[in-house]
Amino acid sequence: MESPLASVAPNWLKAPTGTERAWIGLALLWCVVLTLAMPYWHFKGKQNSTGEAYTVEPAKFAARVQQFVESNKVGEQNGVPIVEPAPGGDAYMQAQMWTFYPILQLKKGQTYRIHLSSLDLQHGWSVMPINMNFQILPGYDHVLTITPTTAGEFPVICNEFCGIGHHQMTGKIIVTE
Amino acid sequence: MAKQEKAADVIDNEGAHKGDQMHAAPGTFVLTLILLLSFAVYYFANWKALADVWQVR
Amino acid sequence: MTTMDPTVEDALPETAVEPKGNHAPGMARVCATTGLTVDLTAEKFIKLHAVFAVVFLLLGGIAALLIAMTRWSAVHLLPADWYYRLTTFHGLNMLILWILFMEVAILYFAATALLKTRLASAGLAWAGFVLMAVGAVTLDTMILMGTSDVMMTSYAPLRAHPLFYLSIIFVAVGTLIGVINFFATVYIAKRDKTYSGSVPLVVFGAITAAIIAVVTLGHGAGIMIPTFLWSIEVLPSPDPAVYRLVWWGLGHQSQQVNVAAMVSVWYLLGAITVGAKVLNQGVSRTAFLLYILFINLASAHHLLVDPGVSAGWKIWNTSYAMYLAVLASMIHGYTVPAAVEVALRKQGHDKGLFGWLGAAPWRNPGFSGFFLSLVVFGFLGGITGVTLGTEQINIIAHNTLRIPGHFHTTVVGGTTTAFMALAYYVVPLIFRREFPMRAICRAQPYVFTLGVVILAVGMSFAGSYGVARRHWDVEFTGATHAASFDPSVHIFLGMVGIGGIIAFVGLLMFVIPTVIAVFFGKKIEGKMPAW
């Protein structure tokens, strides 16, 4: 055996033996498990990020959000409209320095297509306390087909740095039984 | 101890492959098995945590 | 107990007294301790890069302490603007400046000393160094002036001062010139036949790091140049999704340069501290090759919850690529300690399963730093990295403190600790200065690692409750809608603060003796004193 600091004869390719061989076999097997886990969850699991998205101009997205708010508004909190989309339907949340707009009111166990986009910088959509996190980019309508499975009030916080007001950027999702 | 011998066997580059490549490192093998076990525990615990959040596609 | 604490010469090839390389007369010396031939031009540049590296490490460390004291919610030291400014500063000084300066030093050392050759070009080395230094100083100045509070990632359309991008381009191009000089040096060594057969394993690892560095810096140019042109209003804003994809070709792969360099340092330190030999050259070299082949795709880890990238694309890139690169790390994670075990058993420490481990030279900071780096990188860094980088699991981790919790165990607990351990040999062998305060040096790897582990575990737990990274206020004071976390996060954020203090003390325990040794240390004439 040579020092790792010494040059070696070029015929260095040799099959591993003993415990080294056993470890490489085990490690490879584990890598196969890791590799298969993701496609398995994609088909059998209930939490997947499929990245469904459409390009959208920020002004057009803002107009759609406004239309969505006007036709589905059910109340107001902290000066922000509470909007209840039809189960199975589309819902919108717009990120902008430093607010999420509007408040969404959803029904537990119902599925919604939530459209996320930004009017300015990149933002992060982080639902507390369940800790689900998705990226929001300006110019992209990011669609999450989401089914809330717990009821309550869920703050949304921004977790992508977006300037000096970043840590004050919050929103809200209300899930009713 | 045995400094001369060790020094000699590192210069011996050309004949380095003569002799047995077998080595015994049972302690390291046990350490790596502990690593694999911790890895599996942490990894599957995270899948479990993921299964508890809202459904999303 | 000299047998317990083998000195460097045990591990290294004895060479002739006169250098036999391709050096001009008087341009090389034979190291009295290792017998390696040290090219005096390369030695000068190794010193320059290493000194600059340590300066940026200290600057980044001071910023680290201040931001840790801010994340510690009970202390909440800095105002918001300085928190974001110093987070930007910390990331760039640590991940870019300290690491890149140190890596160029390692590349120059590996090529010249281990292949017994002269440095290809002093002119190129100067050009690279000056570009890097000018870029680095400009970058730090622009950040501290408050013109570029954009975080290390500078995600477009968040916009920094044009000089921010330009200085990063300078650092990248300077590093690229250093890498080119490294390849030229390897080439002339081969041409002049200064070594026979295949290059040593450590040089093979260094070549791996250098190849990945070229790909990395290519991505860096690919994104930073158009972003710079946007900042001076020549080009329109880069598409934010494209920016993220290409930027992470820089951001993720540059960390793989670190991994390849760190693993090379592990092999190097195993050899010079306990006389470890390569158990199977083919296995170790193939593992390095896997890094080159598969790591490229791993930048997908940062886009796992992004819009516009399909599940198929994410799963393919995450699984196919990543796990063969993970396999490579798992292989090194066996071969490196196994080589240490075999060497120590051969020296007579053959009792039971772990007798060799007990007999290892734990008082030698070159050994303890290297071994702690290996353990922290594997057990904490590797396991968390693979898990968080799993496509679906990323949903409960993206942009939370779990992410910095992971990479502080790879880049700090792993790479930085390994590079510090290397310094315990670089200073006596290259600077030829003796370390003062040796008791402090002996304790340093333990203190630093303890701090980093507490910090990283605190971050990981806080992040699992949803606490965001790069976020000033866990109380959301003044926000439209109230938000807060589980109260236990304050305990974990307290760990971030306390771990940060301990790690900072460990950092000073490294920087102070190193600086004193380099500038005022006792000159070493013959062999270096054994650790």
CSV table of N, CA and C in Angstrom, one decimal, chain A residues 1-10 12-16 19-20 23-24 27-28 30-31 34-35 38-39 41-42 47-53 77-78 80 99-100 103 120-122 126 128-135 137-138 140 142 155 157-164 166-172, chain C residues 11-12 80-81 84 149 151 155-158 196-198 200-202 239-241 244 267-268 271 276-283 285 304-311 314 318-319 323 327 330 334-335 386 390-392 395-396 398-400 463-464 466 468 470-473 476-477 479-481 483 485:
chain,number,residue,atom,x,y,z
A,1,MET,N,0.9,-1.2,0.0
A,1,MET,CA,0.0,0.0,0.0
A,1,MET,C,0.9,1.2,0.0
A,2,GLU,N,0.4,2.3,-0.7
A,2,GLU,CA,1.2,3.5,-0.9
A,2,GLU,C,0.7,4.6,0.0
A,3,SER,N,1.5,5.6,0.2
A,3,SER,CA,1.1,6.8,0.9
A,3,SER,C,0.2,7.6,-0.1
A,4,PRO,N,-0.8,8.3,0.3
A,4,PRO,CA,-1.6,9.1,-0.6
A,4,PRO,C,-0.7,10.3,-1.2
A,5,LEU,N,0.5,10.4,-0.7
A,5,LEU,CA,1.3,11.5,-1.1
A,5,LEU,C,2.3,11.0,-2.2
A,6,ALA,N,2.3,9.7,-2.5
A,6,ALA,CA,3.3,9.2,-3.4
A,6,ALA,C,2.6,8.8,-4.7
A,7,SER,N,3.4,9.0,-5.8
A,7,SER,CA,2.8,8.6,-7.1
A,7,SER,C,2.9,7.1,-7.2
A,8,VAL,N,2.0,6.5,-8.0
A,8,VAL,CA,1.8,5.1,-8.0
A,8,VAL,C,1.9,4.5,-9.5
A,9,ALA,N,2.2,3.2,-9.5
A,9,ALA,CA,2.2,2.6,-10.8
A,9,ALA,C,0.8,2.7,-11.4
A,10,PRO,N,0.7,2.8,-12.8
A,10,PRO,CA,-0.6,3.1,-13.4
A,10,PRO,C,-1.7,2.0,-13.3
A,12,TRP,N,-3.5,0.8,-11.1
A,12,TRP,CA,-4.0,0.9,-9.8
A,12,TRP,C,-5.5,0.4,-9.7
A,13,LEU,N,-6.1,0.2,-10.8
A,13,LEU,CA,-7.6,-0.2,-10.6
A,13,LEU,C,-7.7,-1.6,-10.2
A,14,LYS,N,-8.1,-1.8,-9.0
A,14,LYS,CA,-8.3,-3.2,-8.4
A,14,LYS,C,-9.6,-3.3,-7.7
A,15,ALA,N,-10.3,-4.4,-7.8
A,15,ALA,CA,-11.6,-4.6,-7.2
A,15,ALA,C,-11.4,-4.5,-5.6
A,16,PRO,N,-12.4,-3.9,-5.0
A,16,PRO,CA,-12.3,-3.8,-3.5
A,16,PRO,C,-12.5,-5.2,-2.9
A,19,THR,N,-14.0,-6.0,4.1
A,19,THR,CA,-15.0,-5.1,4.6
A,19,THR,C,-15.3,-3.9,3.7
A,20,GLU,N,-14.2,-3.5,3.0
A,20,GLU,CA,-14.4,-2.3,2.1
A,20,GLU,C,-15.4,-2.7,1.0
A,23,TRP,N,-18.9,-2.8,2.6
A,23,TRP,CA,-19.4,-1.4,2.8
A,23,TRP,C,-19.9,-0.8,1.5
A,24,ILE,N,-19.1,-0.9,0.5
A,24,ILE,CA,-19.5,-0.3,-0.8
A,24,ILE,C,-20.9,-0.9,-1.3
A,27,ALA,N,-23.6,0.5,0.9
A,27,ALA,CA,-23.8,1.9,0.6
A,27,ALA,C,-24.6,2.0,-0.8
A,28,LEU,N,-24.2,1.2,-1.7
A,28,LEU,CA,-24.9,1.2,-3.0
A,28,LEU,C,-26.4,0.8,-2.9
A,30,TRP,N,-28.2,1.2,-0.2
A,30,TRP,CA,-28.9,2.3,0.4
A,30,TRP,C,-29.2,3.4,-0.6
A,31,CYS,N,-28.3,3.6,-1.5
A,31,CYS,CA,-28.5,4.6,-2.6
A,31,CYS,C,-29.7,4.2,-3.4
A,34,LEU,N,-32.8,5.1,-1.5
A,34,LEU,CA,-33.0,6.6,-1.6
A,34,LEU,C,-33.6,7.0,-2.9
A,35,THR,N,-33.1,6.4,-4.0
A,35,THR,CA,-33.5,6.7,-5.3
A,35,THR,C,-34.9,6.3,-5.6
A,38,MET,N,-38.3,8.5,-3.8
A,38,MET,CA,-39.0,9.6,-4.4
A,38,MET,C,-40.1,9.3,-5.4
A,39,PRO,N,-39.8,8.5,-6.4
A,39,PRO,CA,-40.9,8.1,-7.4
A,39,PRO,C,-42.0,7.3,-6.6
A,41,TRP,N,-43.1,7.9,-3.6
A,41,TRP,CA,-43.9,8.9,-2.9
A,41,TRP,C,-44.7,9.7,-3.9
A,42,HIS,N,-44.1,9.9,-5.1
A,42,HIS,CA,-44.7,10.7,-6.1
A,42,HIS,C,-46.1,10.1,-6.5
A,47,GLN,N,-48.0,14.2,-0.4
A,47,GLN,CA,-47.3,15.6,-0.4
A,47,GLN,C,-46.3,15.6,-1.4
A,48,ASN,N,-46.6,16.3,-2.5
A,48,ASN,CA,-45.6,16.4,-3.6
A,48,ASN,C,-45.5,17.8,-4.2
A,49,SER,N,-44.4,18.2,-4.6
A,49,SER,CA,-44.2,19.5,-5.2
A,49,SER,C,-44.0,19.2,-6.7
A,50,THR,N,-45.1,19.4,-7.5
A,50,THR,CA,-45.0,19.1,-8.9
A,50,THR,C,-44.5,20.3,-9.7
A,51,GLY,N,-44.5,21.5,-9.1
A,51,GLY,CA,-43.9,22.6,-9.8
A,51,GLY,C,-44.8,23.2,-10.9
A,52,GLU,N,-46.1,22.9,-10.8
A,52,GLU,CA,-47.1,23.4,-11.9
A,52,GLU,C,-47.0,24.9,-11.9
A,53,ALA,N,-46.8,25.4,-13.0
A,53,ALA,CA,-46.6,26.9,-13.1
A,53,ALA,C,-46.9,27.4,-14.5
A,77,GLN,N,-60.2,41.4,7.9
A,77,GLN,CA,-59.5,41.4,9.2
A,77,GLN,C,-58.2,42.2,9.0
A,78,ASN,N,-57.9,43.0,10.0
A,78,ASN,CA,-56.7,43.9,9.9
A,78,ASN,C,-56.7,44.7,8.6
A,80,VAL,N,-57.5,43.6,5.8
A,80,VAL,CA,-57.3,42.8,4.6
A,80,VAL,C,-58.5,41.9,4.4
A,99,THR,N,-46.4,42.1,2.1
A,99,THR,CA,-47.7,41.5,2.5
A,99,THR,C,-48.0,40.4,1.7
A,100,PHE,N,-48.9,39.5,2.2
A,100,PHE,CA,-49.6,38.5,1.4
A,100,PHE,C,-51.0,38.9,1.4
A,103,ILE,N,-56.5,37.3,2.7
A,103,ILE,CA,-56.6,36.1,3.6
A,103,ILE,C,-57.5,35.1,3.0
A,120,ASP,N,-43.2,41.8,-7.2
A,120,ASP,CA,-41.9,42.5,-7.2
A,120,ASP,C,-40.8,41.5,-7.1
A,121,LEU,N,-40.3,41.2,-5.9
A,121,LEU,CA,-39.1,40.3,-5.8
A,121,LEU,C,-39.5,38.9,-5.6
A,122,GLN,N,-38.5,38.0,-5.4
A,122,GLN,CA,-38.8,36.6,-5.0
A,122,GLN,C,-39.3,36.6,-3.5
A,126,SER,N,-44.5,30.3,3.5
A,126,SER,CA,-44.2,29.3,4.5
A,126,SER,C,-45.4,29.3,5.5
A,128,MET,N,-47.4,28.3,8.7
A,128,MET,CA,-47.1,28.0,10.1
A,128,MET,C,-48.4,27.5,10.8
A,129,PRO,N,-48.3,26.6,11.8
A,129,PRO,CA,-47.1,26.0,12.3
A,129,PRO,C,-46.8,24.7,11.6
A,130,ILE,N,-47.5,24.4,10.5
A,130,ILE,CA,-47.3,23.1,9.9
A,130,ILE,C,-46.0,23.0,9.1
A,131,ASN,N,-45.4,24.2,8.8
A,131,ASN,CA,-44.1,24.3,8.2
A,131,ASN,C,-44.1,23.6,6.8
A,132,MET,N,-44.9,24.2,5.9
A,132,MET,CA,-44.9,23.8,4.5
A,132,MET,C,-44.3,25.0,3.7
A,133,ASN,N,-43.4,24.8,2.8
A,133,ASN,CA,-42.7,25.9,2.2
A,133,ASN,C,-42.6,25.8,0.7
A,134,PHE,N,-43.0,26.9,0.0
A,134,PHE,CA,-42.9,26.9,-1.4
A,134,PHE,C,-42.3,28.2,-1.9
A,135,GLN,N,-41.7,28.2,-3.0
A,135,GLN,CA,-41.0,29.4,-3.6
A,135,GLN,C,-42.0,30.2,-4.4
A,137,LEU,N,-42.1,33.3,-7.3
A,137,LEU,CA,-41.2,34.1,-8.2
A,137,LEU,C,-42.1,35.0,-9.0
A,138,PRO,N,-41.6,36.3,-9.2
A,138,PRO,CA,-42.4,37.2,-10.0
A,138,PRO,C,-42.4,36.6,-11.5
A,140,TYR,N,-44.1,34.2,-12.5
A,140,TYR,CA,-44.6,32.8,-12.6
A,140,TYR,C,-45.8,32.6,-11.7
A,142,HIS,N,-47.5,30.1,-9.7
A,142,HIS,CA,-47.1,28.8,-9.1
A,142,HIS,C,-48.4,28.2,-8.5
A,155,PRO,N,-50.8,31.2,10.2
A,155,PRO,CA,-50.1,32.4,9.6
A,155,PRO,C,-49.2,31.9,8.4
A,157,ILE,N,-45.8,33.1,6.6
A,157,ILE,CA,-44.6,34.0,6.7
A,157,ILE,C,-43.8,33.9,5.5
A,158,CYS,N,-43.1,35.0,5.2
A,158,CYS,CA,-42.2,35.0,4.1
A,158,CYS,C,-40.8,34.5,4.5
A,159,ASN,N,-40.3,33.5,3.8
A,159,ASN,CA,-39.0,33.0,4.1
A,159,ASN,C,-37.9,33.1,3.0
A,160,GLU,N,-38.2,34.1,2.1
A,160,GLU,CA,-37.1,34.4,1.1
A,160,GLU,C,-36.8,35.9,1.4
A,161,PHE,N,-35.6,36.2,1.6
A,161,PHE,CA,-35.2,37.6,1.9
A,161,PHE,C,-35.7,38.5,0.8
A,162,CYS,N,-36.4,39.6,1.2
A,162,CYS,CA,-37.0,40.5,0.2
A,162,CYS,C,-36.9,41.9,0.7
A,163,GLY,N,-35.8,42.3,1.3
A,163,GLY,CA,-35.6,43.7,1.7
A,163,GLY,C,-35.8,43.9,3.2
A,164,ILE,N,-35.7,45.1,3.6
A,164,ILE,CA,-35.7,45.4,5.0
A,164,ILE,C,-36.9,45.1,5.8
A,166,HIS,N,-38.7,42.4,5.3
A,166,HIS,CA,-38.9,41.0,5.1
A,166,HIS,C,-39.5,40.3,6.4
A,167,HIS,N,-39.0,40.6,7.5
A,167,HIS,CA,-39.5,39.9,8.8
A,167,HIS,C,-40.8,40.4,9.2
A,168,GLN,N,-41.4,41.4,8.5
A,168,GLN,CA,-42.8,41.8,8.9
A,168,GLN,C,-43.8,41.3,7.9
A,169,MET,N,-43.3,40.5,6.9
A,169,MET,CA,-44.2,40.1,5.8
A,169,MET,C,-45.0,38.8,6.3
A,170,THR,N,-46.3,39.0,6.5
A,170,THR,CA,-47.1,37.8,6.9
A,170,THR,C,-48.4,37.8,6.2
A,171,GLY,N,-49.1,36.7,6.2
A,171,GLY,CA,-50.4,36.5,5.7
A,171,GLY,C,-51.2,35.5,6.5
A,172,LYS,N,-52.3,35.1,6.0
A,172,LYS,CA,-53.1,34.2,6.9
A,172,LYS,C,-54.0,33.3,6.0
C,11,ALA,N,5.6,9.2,7.5
C,11,ALA,CA,4.6,8.9,6.5
C,11,ALA,C,5.1,9.3,5.1
C,12,LEU,N,6.1,10.0,5.0
C,12,LEU,CA,6.5,10.6,3.7
C,12,LEU,C,7.6,10.0,3.1
C,80,ALA,N,-32.2,45.5,12.3
C,80,ALA,CA,-32.5,44.7,11.2
C,80,ALA,C,-31.5,44.9,10.0
C,81,ASP,N,-31.3,46.2,9.7
C,81,ASP,CA,-30.4,46.4,8.5
C,81,ASP,C,-29.0,45.8,8.6
C,84,TYR,N,-29.1,41.9,8.2
C,84,TYR,CA,-29.1,41.5,6.9
C,84,TYR,C,-27.8,41.8,6.2
C,149,ASP,N,-27.3,44.9,0.3
C,149,ASP,CA,-27.9,44.0,1.2
C,149,ASP,C,-28.8,43.0,0.5
C,151,MET,N,-28.0,39.3,0.4
C,151,MET,CA,-27.6,38.0,0.8
C,151,MET,C,-26.6,37.5,-0.3
C,155,TYR,N,-30.6,37.0,-5.2
C,155,TYR,CA,-31.7,36.5,-6.1
C,155,TYR,C,-32.3,37.7,-6.9
C,156,ALA,N,-32.1,37.7,-8.2
C,156,ALA,CA,-32.7,38.7,-9.1
C,156,ALA,C,-34.3,38.5,-8.9
C,157,PRO,N,-35.0,39.5,-9.0
C,157,PRO,CA,-34.7,40.9,-9.3
C,157,PRO,C,-34.3,41.8,-8.1
C,158,LEU,N,-33.9,41.2,-7.0
C,158,LEU,CA,-33.3,42.0,-5.9
C,158,LEU,C,-32.0,42.5,-6.4
C,196,SER,N,6.7,9.5,-11.4
C,196,SER,CA,6.5,8.4,-12.3
C,196,SER,C,5.2,7.8,-12.1
C,197,GLY,N,4.6,7.2,-13.2
C,197,GLY,CA,3.3,6.5,-13.0
C,197,GLY,C,2.2,7.5,-12.9
C,198,SER,N,1.2,7.2,-12.0
C,198,SER,CA,0.0,8.1,-11.8
C,198,SER,C,0.3,9.0,-10.7
C,200,PRO,N,-0.1,11.1,-7.2
C,200,PRO,CA,-0.5,10.7,-5.9
C,200,PRO,C,-2.0,10.9,-5.7
C,201,LEU,N,-2.6,10.1,-4.8
C,201,LEU,CA,-4.0,10.2,-4.6
C,201,LEU,C,-4.4,11.7,-4.2
C,202,VAL,N,-3.6,12.3,-3.3
C,202,VAL,CA,-4.0,13.7,-2.9
C,202,VAL,C,-4.0,14.6,-4.1
C,239,ASP,N,-34.4,36.3,-15.9
C,239,ASP,CA,-35.6,35.6,-15.4
C,239,ASP,C,-35.2,35.0,-14.1
C,240,PRO,N,-36.1,35.2,-13.1
C,240,PRO,CA,-35.8,34.8,-11.7
C,240,PRO,C,-35.6,33.2,-11.6
C,241,ALA,N,-36.3,32.5,-12.4
C,241,ALA,CA,-36.2,31.0,-12.3
C,241,ALA,C,-34.9,30.6,-13.0
C,244,ARG,N,-32.0,31.4,-10.7
C,244,ARG,CA,-31.8,30.4,-9.6
C,244,ARG,C,-31.1,29.1,-10.1
C,267,TYR,N,-7.1,12.7,3.4
C,267,TYR,CA,-6.1,11.7,3.1
C,267,TYR,C,-4.7,12.2,3.4
C,268,LEU,N,-4.5,13.5,3.1
C,268,LEU,CA,-3.2,14.1,3.4
C,268,LEU,C,-2.9,14.0,4.9
C,271,ALA,N,-2.2,10.6,6.4
C,271,ALA,CA,-0.9,10.2,6.1
C,271,ALA,C,0.2,10.8,7.0
C,276,ALA,N,-1.1,6.9,7.6
C,276,ALA,CA,-2.1,6.1,6.9
C,276,ALA,C,-1.7,5.9,5.4
C,277,LYS,N,-2.0,4.7,4.9
C,277,LYS,CA,-1.7,4.4,3.5
C,277,LYS,C,-3.0,4.3,2.8
C,278,VAL,N,-3.0,4.3,1.4
C,278,VAL,CA,-4.2,4.1,0.6
C,278,VAL,C,-4.5,2.6,0.6
C,279,LEU,N,-5.7,2.3,1.0
C,279,LEU,CA,-6.0,0.8,1.0
C,279,LEU,C,-6.2,0.3,-0.4
C,280,ASN,N,-6.9,1.0,-1.2
C,280,ASN,CA,-7.2,0.6,-2.6
C,280,ASN,C,-7.3,1.9,-3.4
C,281,GLN,N,-6.2,2.1,-4.2
C,281,GLN,CA,-6.2,3.3,-5.0
C,281,GLN,C,-7.4,3.4,-6.0
C,282,GLY,N,-7.8,2.2,-6.6
C,282,GLY,CA,-8.9,2.2,-7.5
C,282,GLY,C,-10.2,2.7,-6.9
C,283,VAL,N,-10.4,2.2,-5.7
C,283,VAL,CA,-11.7,2.6,-5.0
C,283,VAL,C,-11.7,4.1,-4.7
C,285,ARG,N,-9.9,6.6,-6.0
C,285,ARG,CA,-9.9,7.4,-7.2
C,285,ARG,C,-11.3,7.4,-7.9
C,304,LEU,N,-36.3,22.5,-5.4
C,304,LEU,CA,-37.2,21.4,-5.2
C,304,LEU,C,-38.7,21.9,-4.9
C,305,VAL,N,-38.9,23.1,-4.4
C,305,VAL,CA,-40.2,23.6,-4.3
C,305,VAL,C,-40.4,24.9,-5.1
C,306,ASP,N,-39.7,24.9,-6.3
C,306,ASP,CA,-39.8,26.1,-7.2
C,306,ASP,C,-41.0,25.8,-8.2
C,307,PRO,N,-41.5,26.9,-8.7
C,307,PRO,CA,-42.5,26.8,-9.8
C,307,PRO,C,-41.7,26.5,-11.1
C,308,GLY,N,-42.3,25.8,-12.0
C,308,GLY,CA,-41.8,25.7,-13.3
C,308,GLY,C,-40.8,24.5,-13.5
C,309,VAL,N,-40.4,23.8,-12.5
C,309,VAL,CA,-39.6,22.7,-12.7
C,309,VAL,C,-40.4,21.4,-12.3
C,310,SER,N,-40.5,20.5,-13.2
C,310,SER,CA,-41.4,19.4,-13.0
C,310,SER,C,-40.9,18.4,-12.0
C,311,ALA,N,-41.8,17.6,-11.5
C,311,ALA,CA,-41.4,16.5,-10.5
C,311,ALA,C,-40.4,15.6,-11.1
C,314,LYS,N,-37.0,17.1,-11.2
C,314,LYS,CA,-36.4,17.2,-9.8
C,314,LYS,C,-36.0,15.9,-9.3
C,318,THR,N,-32.2,14.9,-8.5
C,318,THR,CA,-31.9,14.6,-7.1
C,318,THR,C,-31.4,13.2,-7.0
C,319,SER,N,-32.1,12.3,-7.5
C,319,SER,CA,-31.8,10.9,-7.2
C,319,SER,C,-30.6,10.4,-8.0
C,323,TYR,N,-27.2,10.5,-5.6
C,323,TYR,CA,-26.9,9.4,-4.8
C,323,TYR,C,-25.6,8.7,-5.3
C,327,LEU,N,-22.8,8.2,-2.8
C,327,LEU,CA,-22.0,7.0,-2.7
C,327,LEU,C,-20.5,7.3,-2.6
C,330,MET,N,-19.8,8.3,0.9
C,330,MET,CA,-19.8,7.2,1.8
C,330,MET,C,-18.6,6.3,1.6
C,334,TYR,N,-15.6,5.6,4.5
C,334,TYR,CA,-15.0,4.4,5.0
C,334,TYR,C,-13.5,4.3,4.8
C,335,THR,N,-13.0,4.7,3.6
C,335,THR,CA,-11.6,4.4,3.3
C,335,THR,C,-10.7,5.3,4.1
C,386,VAL,N,-28.6,14.8,2.6
C,386,VAL,CA,-29.3,13.9,1.7
C,386,VAL,C,-30.8,14.0,2.0
C,390,THR,N,-34.0,15.6,-0.4
C,390,THR,CA,-35.0,14.7,-1.0
C,390,THR,C,-36.2,15.5,-1.5
C,391,GLU,N,-36.6,15.2,-2.7
C,391,GLU,CA,-37.6,16.1,-3.4
C,391,GLU,C,-38.7,16.5,-2.5
C,392,GLN,N,-39.5,15.5,-2.0
C,392,GLN,CA,-40.7,15.8,-1.3
C,392,GLN,C,-40.4,16.3,0.2
C,395,ILE,N,-40.2,20.0,1.1
C,395,ILE,CA,-41.3,20.9,1.4
C,395,ILE,C,-41.3,21.3,2.9
C,396,ILE,N,-40.9,20.4,3.8
C,396,ILE,CA,-40.9,20.8,5.2
C,396,ILE,C,-39.5,21.3,5.7
C,398,HIS,N,-37.4,23.7,3.2
C,398,HIS,CA,-36.9,24.8,2.3
C,398,HIS,C,-36.9,26.1,3.0
C,399,ASN,N,-35.7,26.8,3.0
C,399,ASN,CA,-35.6,28.1,3.5
C,399,ASN,C,-35.8,28.3,5.0
C,400,THR,N,-35.9,27.1,5.7
C,400,THR,CA,-36.0,27.2,7.2
C,400,THR,C,-34.6,27.1,7.7
C,463,GLY,N,-35.5,25.2,13.0
C,463,GLY,CA,-36.0,25.1,11.6
C,463,GLY,C,-37.1,24.1,11.4
C,464,SER,N,-37.0,23.0,12.2
C,464,SER,CA,-38.1,22.1,12.1
C,464,SER,C,-39.4,22.6,12.7
C,466,GLY,N,-40.2,25.6,11.9
C,466,GLY,CA,-40.6,26.6,10.9
C,466,GLY,C,-39.8,27.9,10.9
C,468,ALA,N,-37.6,30.7,10.0
C,468,ALA,CA,-36.9,30.9,8.7
C,468,ALA,C,-35.5,31.2,8.8
C,470,ARG,N,-32.3,33.6,7.5
C,470,ARG,CA,-32.2,35.0,7.0
C,470,ARG,C,-33.4,35.8,7.4
C,471,HIS,N,-33.7,35.8,8.7
C,471,HIS,CA,-34.9,36.4,9.1
C,471,HIS,C,-34.6,37.0,10.5
C,472,TRP,N,-35.0,38.3,10.6
C,472,TRP,CA,-34.5,39.1,11.8
C,472,TRP,C,-35.3,38.9,13.0
C,473,ASP,N,-36.7,38.7,12.8
C,473,ASP,CA,-37.5,38.8,14.0
C,473,ASP,C,-38.5,37.6,14.1
C,476,PHE,N,-42.2,38.8,14.8
C,476,PHE,CA,-42.9,39.4,13.7
C,476,PHE,C,-43.6,40.7,14.2
C,477,THR,N,-42.8,41.5,15.0
C,477,THR,CA,-43.3,42.8,15.5
C,477,THR,C,-43.7,43.7,14.4
C,479,ALA,N,-46.0,43.3,12.2
C,479,ALA,CA,-46.5,42.7,11.0
C,479,ALA,C,-48.1,42.8,10.9
C,480,THR,N,-48.6,42.8,9.7
C,480,THR,CA,-50.1,42.9,9.6
C,480,THR,C,-50.8,41.8,10.4
C,481,HIS,N,-50.4,40.6,10.1
C,481,HIS,CA,-51.0,39.5,10.8
C,481,HIS,C,-50.0,38.9,11.8
C,483,ALA,N,-47.9,36.5,14.0
C,483,ALA,CA,-47.4,35.1,13.8
C,483,ALA,C,-46.4,34.8,14.8
C,485,PHE,N,-44.0,31.3,16.8
C,485,PHE,CA,-43.6,29.9,16.8
C,485,PHE,C,-43.9,29.2,18.1
